[in-house]
XYZ file of C-alpha atoms in Angstrom:
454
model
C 40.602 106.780 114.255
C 37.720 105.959 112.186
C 34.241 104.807 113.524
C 31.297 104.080 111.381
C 28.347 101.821 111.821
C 28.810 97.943 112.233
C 25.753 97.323 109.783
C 28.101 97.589 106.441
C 28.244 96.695 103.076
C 31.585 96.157 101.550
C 31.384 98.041 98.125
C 33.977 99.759 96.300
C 32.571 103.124 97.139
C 33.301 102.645 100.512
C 36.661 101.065 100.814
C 37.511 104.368 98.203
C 36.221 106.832 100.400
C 37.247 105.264 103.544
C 41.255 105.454 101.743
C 40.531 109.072 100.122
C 40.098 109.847 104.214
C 43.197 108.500 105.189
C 46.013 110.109 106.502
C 49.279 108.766 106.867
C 51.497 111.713 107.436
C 52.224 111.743 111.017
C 53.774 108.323 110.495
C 55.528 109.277 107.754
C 57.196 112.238 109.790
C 57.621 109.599 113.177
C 59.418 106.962 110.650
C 61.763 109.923 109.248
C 62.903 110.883 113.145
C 63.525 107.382 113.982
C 65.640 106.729 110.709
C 67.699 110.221 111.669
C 65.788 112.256 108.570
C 65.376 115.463 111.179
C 64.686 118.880 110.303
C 68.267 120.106 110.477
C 68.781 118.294 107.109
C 67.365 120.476 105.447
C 68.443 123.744 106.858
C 69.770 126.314 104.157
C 71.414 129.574 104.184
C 70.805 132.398 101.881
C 74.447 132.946 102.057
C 75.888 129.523 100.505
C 79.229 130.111 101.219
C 78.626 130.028 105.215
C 78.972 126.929 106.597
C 76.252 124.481 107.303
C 76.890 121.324 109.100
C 74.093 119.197 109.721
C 74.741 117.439 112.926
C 72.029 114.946 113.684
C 72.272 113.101 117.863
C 69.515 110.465 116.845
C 67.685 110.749 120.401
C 64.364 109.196 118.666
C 65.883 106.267 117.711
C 67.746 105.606 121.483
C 64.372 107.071 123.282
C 62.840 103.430 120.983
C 65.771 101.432 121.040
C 65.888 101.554 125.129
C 62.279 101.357 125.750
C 61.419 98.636 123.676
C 64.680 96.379 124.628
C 63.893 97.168 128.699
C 59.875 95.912 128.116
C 60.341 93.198 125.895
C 64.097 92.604 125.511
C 63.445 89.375 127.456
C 60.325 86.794 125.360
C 56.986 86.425 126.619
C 56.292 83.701 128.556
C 52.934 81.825 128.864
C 51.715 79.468 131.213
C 48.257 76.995 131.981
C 47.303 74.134 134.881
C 47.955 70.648 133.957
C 45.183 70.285 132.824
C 45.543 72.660 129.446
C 48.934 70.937 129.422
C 48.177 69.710 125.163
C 46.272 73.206 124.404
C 49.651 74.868 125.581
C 51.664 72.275 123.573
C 49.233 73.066 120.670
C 50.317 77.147 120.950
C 53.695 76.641 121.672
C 53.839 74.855 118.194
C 51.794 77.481 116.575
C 54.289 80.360 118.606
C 57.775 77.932 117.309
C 56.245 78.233 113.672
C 55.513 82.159 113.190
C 58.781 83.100 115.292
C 56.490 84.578 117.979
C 59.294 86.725 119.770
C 60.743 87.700 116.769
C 57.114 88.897 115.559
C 56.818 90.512 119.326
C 59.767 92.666 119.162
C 58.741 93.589 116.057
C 55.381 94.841 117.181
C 56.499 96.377 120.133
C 59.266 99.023 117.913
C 56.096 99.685 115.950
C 54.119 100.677 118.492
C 57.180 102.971 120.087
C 57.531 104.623 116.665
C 54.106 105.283 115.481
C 51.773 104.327 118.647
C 50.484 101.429 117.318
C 51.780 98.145 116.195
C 49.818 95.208 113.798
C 49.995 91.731 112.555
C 47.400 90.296 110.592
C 46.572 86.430 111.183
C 46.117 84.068 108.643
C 45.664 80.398 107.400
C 47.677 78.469 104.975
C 48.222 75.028 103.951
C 51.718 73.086 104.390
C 53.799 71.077 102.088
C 51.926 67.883 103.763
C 48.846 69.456 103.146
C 48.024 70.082 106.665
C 46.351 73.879 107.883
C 48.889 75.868 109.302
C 47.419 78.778 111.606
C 50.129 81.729 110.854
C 50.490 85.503 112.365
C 53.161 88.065 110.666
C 54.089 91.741 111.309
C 52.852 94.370 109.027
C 55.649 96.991 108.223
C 53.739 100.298 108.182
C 56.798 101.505 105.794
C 55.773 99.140 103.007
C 52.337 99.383 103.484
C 49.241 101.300 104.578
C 46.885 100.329 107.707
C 43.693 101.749 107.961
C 41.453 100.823 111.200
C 37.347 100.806 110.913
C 35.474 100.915 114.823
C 32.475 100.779 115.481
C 30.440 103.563 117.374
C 30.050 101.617 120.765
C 31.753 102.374 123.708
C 33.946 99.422 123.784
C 35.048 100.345 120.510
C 35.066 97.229 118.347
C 37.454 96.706 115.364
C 34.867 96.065 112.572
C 37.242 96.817 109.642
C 40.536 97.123 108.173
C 41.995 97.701 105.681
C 45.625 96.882 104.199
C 46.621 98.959 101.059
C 49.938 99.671 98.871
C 51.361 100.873 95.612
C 53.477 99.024 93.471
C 54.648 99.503 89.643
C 54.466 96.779 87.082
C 57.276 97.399 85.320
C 56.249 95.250 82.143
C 53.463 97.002 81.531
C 54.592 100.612 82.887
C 52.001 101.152 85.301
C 51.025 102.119 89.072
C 48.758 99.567 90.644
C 47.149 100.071 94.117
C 46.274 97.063 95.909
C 43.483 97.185 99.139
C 42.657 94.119 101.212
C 39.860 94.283 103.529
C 39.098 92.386 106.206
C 36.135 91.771 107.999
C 34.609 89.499 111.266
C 33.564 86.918 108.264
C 35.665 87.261 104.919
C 38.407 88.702 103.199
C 37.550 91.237 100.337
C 40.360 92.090 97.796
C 40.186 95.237 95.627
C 42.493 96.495 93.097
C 42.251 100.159 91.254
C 41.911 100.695 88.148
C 41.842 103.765 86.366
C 40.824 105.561 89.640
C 38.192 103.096 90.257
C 38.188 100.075 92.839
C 37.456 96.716 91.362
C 36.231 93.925 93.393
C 39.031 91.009 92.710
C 37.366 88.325 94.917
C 36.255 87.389 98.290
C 37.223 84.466 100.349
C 35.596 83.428 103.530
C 37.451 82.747 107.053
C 36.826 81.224 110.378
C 38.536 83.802 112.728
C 34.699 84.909 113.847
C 36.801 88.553 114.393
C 38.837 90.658 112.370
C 41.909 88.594 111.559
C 43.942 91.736 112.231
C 45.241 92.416 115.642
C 46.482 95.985 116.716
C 49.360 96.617 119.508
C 48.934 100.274 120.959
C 51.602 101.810 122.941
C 51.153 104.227 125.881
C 48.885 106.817 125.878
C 48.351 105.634 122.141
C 51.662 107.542 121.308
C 55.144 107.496 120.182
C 57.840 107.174 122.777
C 59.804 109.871 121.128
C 56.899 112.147 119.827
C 56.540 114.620 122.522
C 60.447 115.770 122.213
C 61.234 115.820 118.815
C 60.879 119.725 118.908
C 63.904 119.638 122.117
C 65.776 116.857 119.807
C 65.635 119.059 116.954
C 67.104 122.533 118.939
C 70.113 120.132 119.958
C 70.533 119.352 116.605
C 70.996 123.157 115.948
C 73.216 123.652 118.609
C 75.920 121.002 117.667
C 75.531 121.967 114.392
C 76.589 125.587 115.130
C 79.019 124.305 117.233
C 81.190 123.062 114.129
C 80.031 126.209 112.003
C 81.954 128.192 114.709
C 84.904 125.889 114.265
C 85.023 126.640 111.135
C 84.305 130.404 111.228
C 87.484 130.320 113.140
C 89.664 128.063 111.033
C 88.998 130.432 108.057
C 89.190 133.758 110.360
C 90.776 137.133 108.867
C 94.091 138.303 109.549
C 93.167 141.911 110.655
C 96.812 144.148 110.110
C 96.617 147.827 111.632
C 99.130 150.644 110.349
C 100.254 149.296 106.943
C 98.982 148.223 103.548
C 100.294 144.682 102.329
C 99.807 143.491 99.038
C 99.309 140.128 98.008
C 103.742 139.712 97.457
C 103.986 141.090 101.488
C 101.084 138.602 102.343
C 102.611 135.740 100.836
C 106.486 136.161 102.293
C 104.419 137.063 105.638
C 103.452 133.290 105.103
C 106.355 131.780 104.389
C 108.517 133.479 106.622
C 106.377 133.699 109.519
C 107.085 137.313 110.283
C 105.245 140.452 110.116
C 107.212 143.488 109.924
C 104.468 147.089 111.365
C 106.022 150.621 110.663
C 106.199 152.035 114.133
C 102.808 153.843 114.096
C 100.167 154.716 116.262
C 97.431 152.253 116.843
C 99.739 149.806 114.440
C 99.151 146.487 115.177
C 98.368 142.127 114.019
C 95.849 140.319 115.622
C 92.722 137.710 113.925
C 89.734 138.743 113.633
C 87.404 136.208 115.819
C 83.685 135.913 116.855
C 83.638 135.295 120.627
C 82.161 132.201 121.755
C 80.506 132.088 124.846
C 80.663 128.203 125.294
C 80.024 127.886 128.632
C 76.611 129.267 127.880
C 76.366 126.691 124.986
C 77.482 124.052 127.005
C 74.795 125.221 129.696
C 71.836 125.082 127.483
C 72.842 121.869 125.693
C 73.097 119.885 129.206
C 69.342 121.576 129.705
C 67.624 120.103 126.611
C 69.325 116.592 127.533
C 68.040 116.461 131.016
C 64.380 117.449 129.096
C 64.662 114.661 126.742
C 65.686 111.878 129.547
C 62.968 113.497 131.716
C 60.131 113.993 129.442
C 60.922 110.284 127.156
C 61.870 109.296 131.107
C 64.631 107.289 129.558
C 67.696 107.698 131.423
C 71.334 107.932 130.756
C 73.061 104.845 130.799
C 76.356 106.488 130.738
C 75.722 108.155 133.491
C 78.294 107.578 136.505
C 75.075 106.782 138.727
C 74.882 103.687 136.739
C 78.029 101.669 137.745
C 78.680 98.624 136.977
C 77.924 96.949 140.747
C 74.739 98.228 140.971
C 72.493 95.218 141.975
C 69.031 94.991 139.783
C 66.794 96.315 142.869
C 69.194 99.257 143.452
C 68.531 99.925 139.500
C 64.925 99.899 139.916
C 64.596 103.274 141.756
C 66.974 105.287 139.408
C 64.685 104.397 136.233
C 61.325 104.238 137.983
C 60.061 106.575 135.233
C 61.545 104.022 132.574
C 59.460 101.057 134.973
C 56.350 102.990 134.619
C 56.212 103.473 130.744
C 57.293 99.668 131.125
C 54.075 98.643 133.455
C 52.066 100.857 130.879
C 53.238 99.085 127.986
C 52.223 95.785 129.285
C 48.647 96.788 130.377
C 48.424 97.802 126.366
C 50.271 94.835 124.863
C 48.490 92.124 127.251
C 44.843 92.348 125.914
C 46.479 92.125 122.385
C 48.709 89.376 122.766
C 45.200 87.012 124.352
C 43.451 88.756 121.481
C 45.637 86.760 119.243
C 45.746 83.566 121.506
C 41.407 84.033 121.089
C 41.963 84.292 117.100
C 44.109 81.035 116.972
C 41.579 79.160 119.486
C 39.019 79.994 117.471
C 40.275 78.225 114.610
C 41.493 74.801 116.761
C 38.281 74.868 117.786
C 36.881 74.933 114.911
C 38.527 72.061 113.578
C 37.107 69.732 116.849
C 38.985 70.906 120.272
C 37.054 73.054 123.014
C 40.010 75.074 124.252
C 39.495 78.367 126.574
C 41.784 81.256 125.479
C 41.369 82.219 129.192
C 43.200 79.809 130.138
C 46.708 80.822 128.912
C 48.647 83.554 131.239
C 51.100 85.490 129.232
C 53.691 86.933 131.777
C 56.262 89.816 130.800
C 59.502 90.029 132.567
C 61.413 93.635 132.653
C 64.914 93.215 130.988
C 66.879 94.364 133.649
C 69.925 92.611 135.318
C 69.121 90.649 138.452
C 70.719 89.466 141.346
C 70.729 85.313 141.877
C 69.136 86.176 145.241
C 66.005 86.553 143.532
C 65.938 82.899 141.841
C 66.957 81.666 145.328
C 64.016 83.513 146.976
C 61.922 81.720 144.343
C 62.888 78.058 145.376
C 62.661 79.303 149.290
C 58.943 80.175 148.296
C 58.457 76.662 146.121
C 59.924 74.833 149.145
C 57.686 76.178 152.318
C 54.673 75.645 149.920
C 53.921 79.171 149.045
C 54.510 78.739 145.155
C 54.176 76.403 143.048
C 56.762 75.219 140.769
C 54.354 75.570 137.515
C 53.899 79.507 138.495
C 57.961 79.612 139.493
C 58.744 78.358 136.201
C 56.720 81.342 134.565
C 58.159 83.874 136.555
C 61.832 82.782 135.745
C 63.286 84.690 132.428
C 65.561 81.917 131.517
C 62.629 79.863 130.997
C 61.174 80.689 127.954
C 58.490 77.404 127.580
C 57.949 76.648 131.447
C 55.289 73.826 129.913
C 58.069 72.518 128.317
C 60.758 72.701 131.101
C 58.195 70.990 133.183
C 58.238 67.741 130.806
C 62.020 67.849 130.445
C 62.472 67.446 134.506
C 59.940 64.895 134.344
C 61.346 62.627 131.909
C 64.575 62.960 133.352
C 62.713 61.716 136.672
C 61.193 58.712 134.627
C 64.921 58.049 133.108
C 66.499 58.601 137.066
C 64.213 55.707 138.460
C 64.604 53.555 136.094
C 68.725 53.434 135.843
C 68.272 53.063 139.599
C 65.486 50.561 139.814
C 66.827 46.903 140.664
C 65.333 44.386 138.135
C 63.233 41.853 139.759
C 63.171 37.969 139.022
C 59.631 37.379 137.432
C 58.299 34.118 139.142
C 55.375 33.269 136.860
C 58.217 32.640 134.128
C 58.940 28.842 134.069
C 62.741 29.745 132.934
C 63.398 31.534 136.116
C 61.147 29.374 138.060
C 63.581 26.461 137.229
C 66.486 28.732 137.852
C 65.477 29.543 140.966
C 65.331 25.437 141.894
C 68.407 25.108 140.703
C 70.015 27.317 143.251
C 68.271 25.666 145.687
């Protein structure tokens, strides 16, 4: 982390040294265990005849994989009183636009791999020619993040910067792009020579950094506290199918005669070995015993570590049958619930960070929306019983919830805003097919009808 002084001046000089600081190596190393690039792929023996399997059990990538689909597997969901009915309708467009759960997931594996997750948030103008208010994911594969705070306690984001390398290939050249972004413009650089050149600078109406940053627990990877253990069960299963092979290629060890290449070869074809009588004579292969029980031992040890210490369990696991009810679940991956209630606290201020950013631009164009006024609520992906929808409507029906807040809480209900104007135009639509249609008596057509039946 970087922290400097919020009284700035965006020059060259100091979006060059701020880079030259920079280090991106422990993602680099994260992104390589996630992909499967461990250390065992480059193991080498001095003797290159010796086998040397390179048996990689991905555990980084399932440690991620399970974490991220059990805290956001199931969407957001966001909620307001009827009275912030249109500003929800106004971010549920905005959501609809960007692919908001798509961008979500995508944050949240970000911030499992490397810590940290970020989007940057943006303006841009439609085909109609109407301002579109757009957020995206920033792949920290394809390009560099570097965050600026300031000194206070709080710890403000009063910088950051987004760099990357390309080559032109018409020209034959390496070009290094930096954007920076600040509370009140947009700076972009491009290097030249070594140098940093000041492209332009446009202003924006964000009145904050226009990039938003998703930590993860503790600020870490899920994964990064047992790549060491993942990378000694690597070892062992490779050795495993060295041993195989030492023994597939063993040495036939003959005691009490000499054979020459002619007595080895009819030995093969015949299958019979013919010993002088002799003392101490004797056929038999000449092995390296295996202890695999001990093998076996310590493998099940560094598992158990690696579920325990990522406190991701074992899905295939007997303990996890199939007719477990969701509750029942709960307690066997209580360590898996915890990262999961830790996650949230984390991704929460982030997500209303970004609901402030877009606010700040619809007000800006005439509406006085509160960003405080929208409730993002997660949901645990995690099979559950119907029971707990029917407890639901028993708590909507003695008065005890409401049906705005029991629409949130419901994970088939992605838009509960939404699903509250679809039951009430099929209300509207109900009376009206079963409304009787009365004579009107001020109209002289019917008045004369009416005389008639008379």
């Amino acid at each position: 982390m970087i922290r400097m002084d919020s009284d700035f001046e965006v020059t060259p000089q100091l979006v060059q040294k701020l880079l030259s600081a920079n280090s991106k190596e422990r993602e680099q190393r994260l992104s390589r265990y996630y992909k499967g690039e461990h250390a065992i792929v480059n193991r080498k023996f001095d003797d290159e005849t010796k086998p040397n399997n390179k048996i990689v059990t991905n555990e980084c990538k399932r440690i991620t994989n399970v974490s991220v689909g059990y805290f956001i597997g199931k969407p957001v969901s966001y909620s307001a009183n009827k009275e912030n009915k249109e500003y929800l309708e106004h971010l549920q467009t905005i959501f609809d636009l960007n692919n908001e759960q798509k961008v979500n997931a995508d944050l949240a594996k970000s911030a499992s791999i490397y810590g940290y997750g970020v989007e940057v948030i943006y303006t841009s103008q439609s085909i109609t020619g109407e301002l579109e208010i757009r957020f995206a994911y920033l792949d920290l594969e394809e390009q560099d993040i570097l965050l600026v705070y300031d000194r206070s306690v709080e710890k403000n984001l009063i910088m950051a910067i987004r760099h990357y390398t390309y080559k032109d290939v018409v020209k034959d050249t390496t070009i290094k792009e930096a954007y920076v972004y600040t509370s009140d413009a947009i700076y972009h650089f491009r290097e030249n020579d070594g140098e940093m050149t000041l492209i332009d600078a446009d202003p924006h109406y964000f009145r904050e950094v226009p990039i938003n940053v998703y930590y993860n627990r503790d600020n870490i990877s899920d994964f990064e506290d047992i790549v060491t253990l993942n990378d000694a069960y690597n070892i062992l299963q490779s050795d495993d199918i060295n041993e195989s092979e030492y023994t597939n290629d063993a040495f036939l060890l003959i005691k009490g005669m000499i054979a020459d290449d002619e007595d080895v070869q009819k030995m093969k074809e015949k299958r019979v070995i013919h010993i002088e009588d002799a003392e101490g004579a004797g056929v038999e292969w000449l092995v390296k015993n295996l202890n695999d029980t001990w093998k076996e031992n310590l493998k099940t040890r560094i598992k158990n570590d690696i579920h325990s210490i990522s406190a991701t369990p074992d899905f295939s696991d007997s303990s996890f049958a199939g007719n477990q009810t969701g509750e029942a679940m709960k307690y066997k991956i209580k360590g898996l619930e915890d990262n999961r209630a830790s996650k949230e606290r984390e991704f929460k201020p982030a997500l209303q960070r970004r609901i402030r950013l877009i606010t700040n631009i619809l007000n800006y164009l005439g509406n006085s929306f509160d960003w405080r006024e929208i409730v993002p609520t997660f949901t645990a992906n995690l099979p559950k019983a119907d029971l707990t929808i029917a407890d639901i409507n028993t708590l909507v029906g003695t008065g005890i919830l409401s049906k705005d807040t029991a629409r949130a809480i419901i994970p088939s209900i992605e838009d509960p805003a939404d699903e509250a104007e679809k039951i009430q135009q099929e209300t509207e639509d109900y009376i009206d097919l079963n409304t009787p249609k009365e004579v009107n008596i001020y109209d002289e057509q019917d008045e004369e009808a009416l005389q008639g039946d008379k």
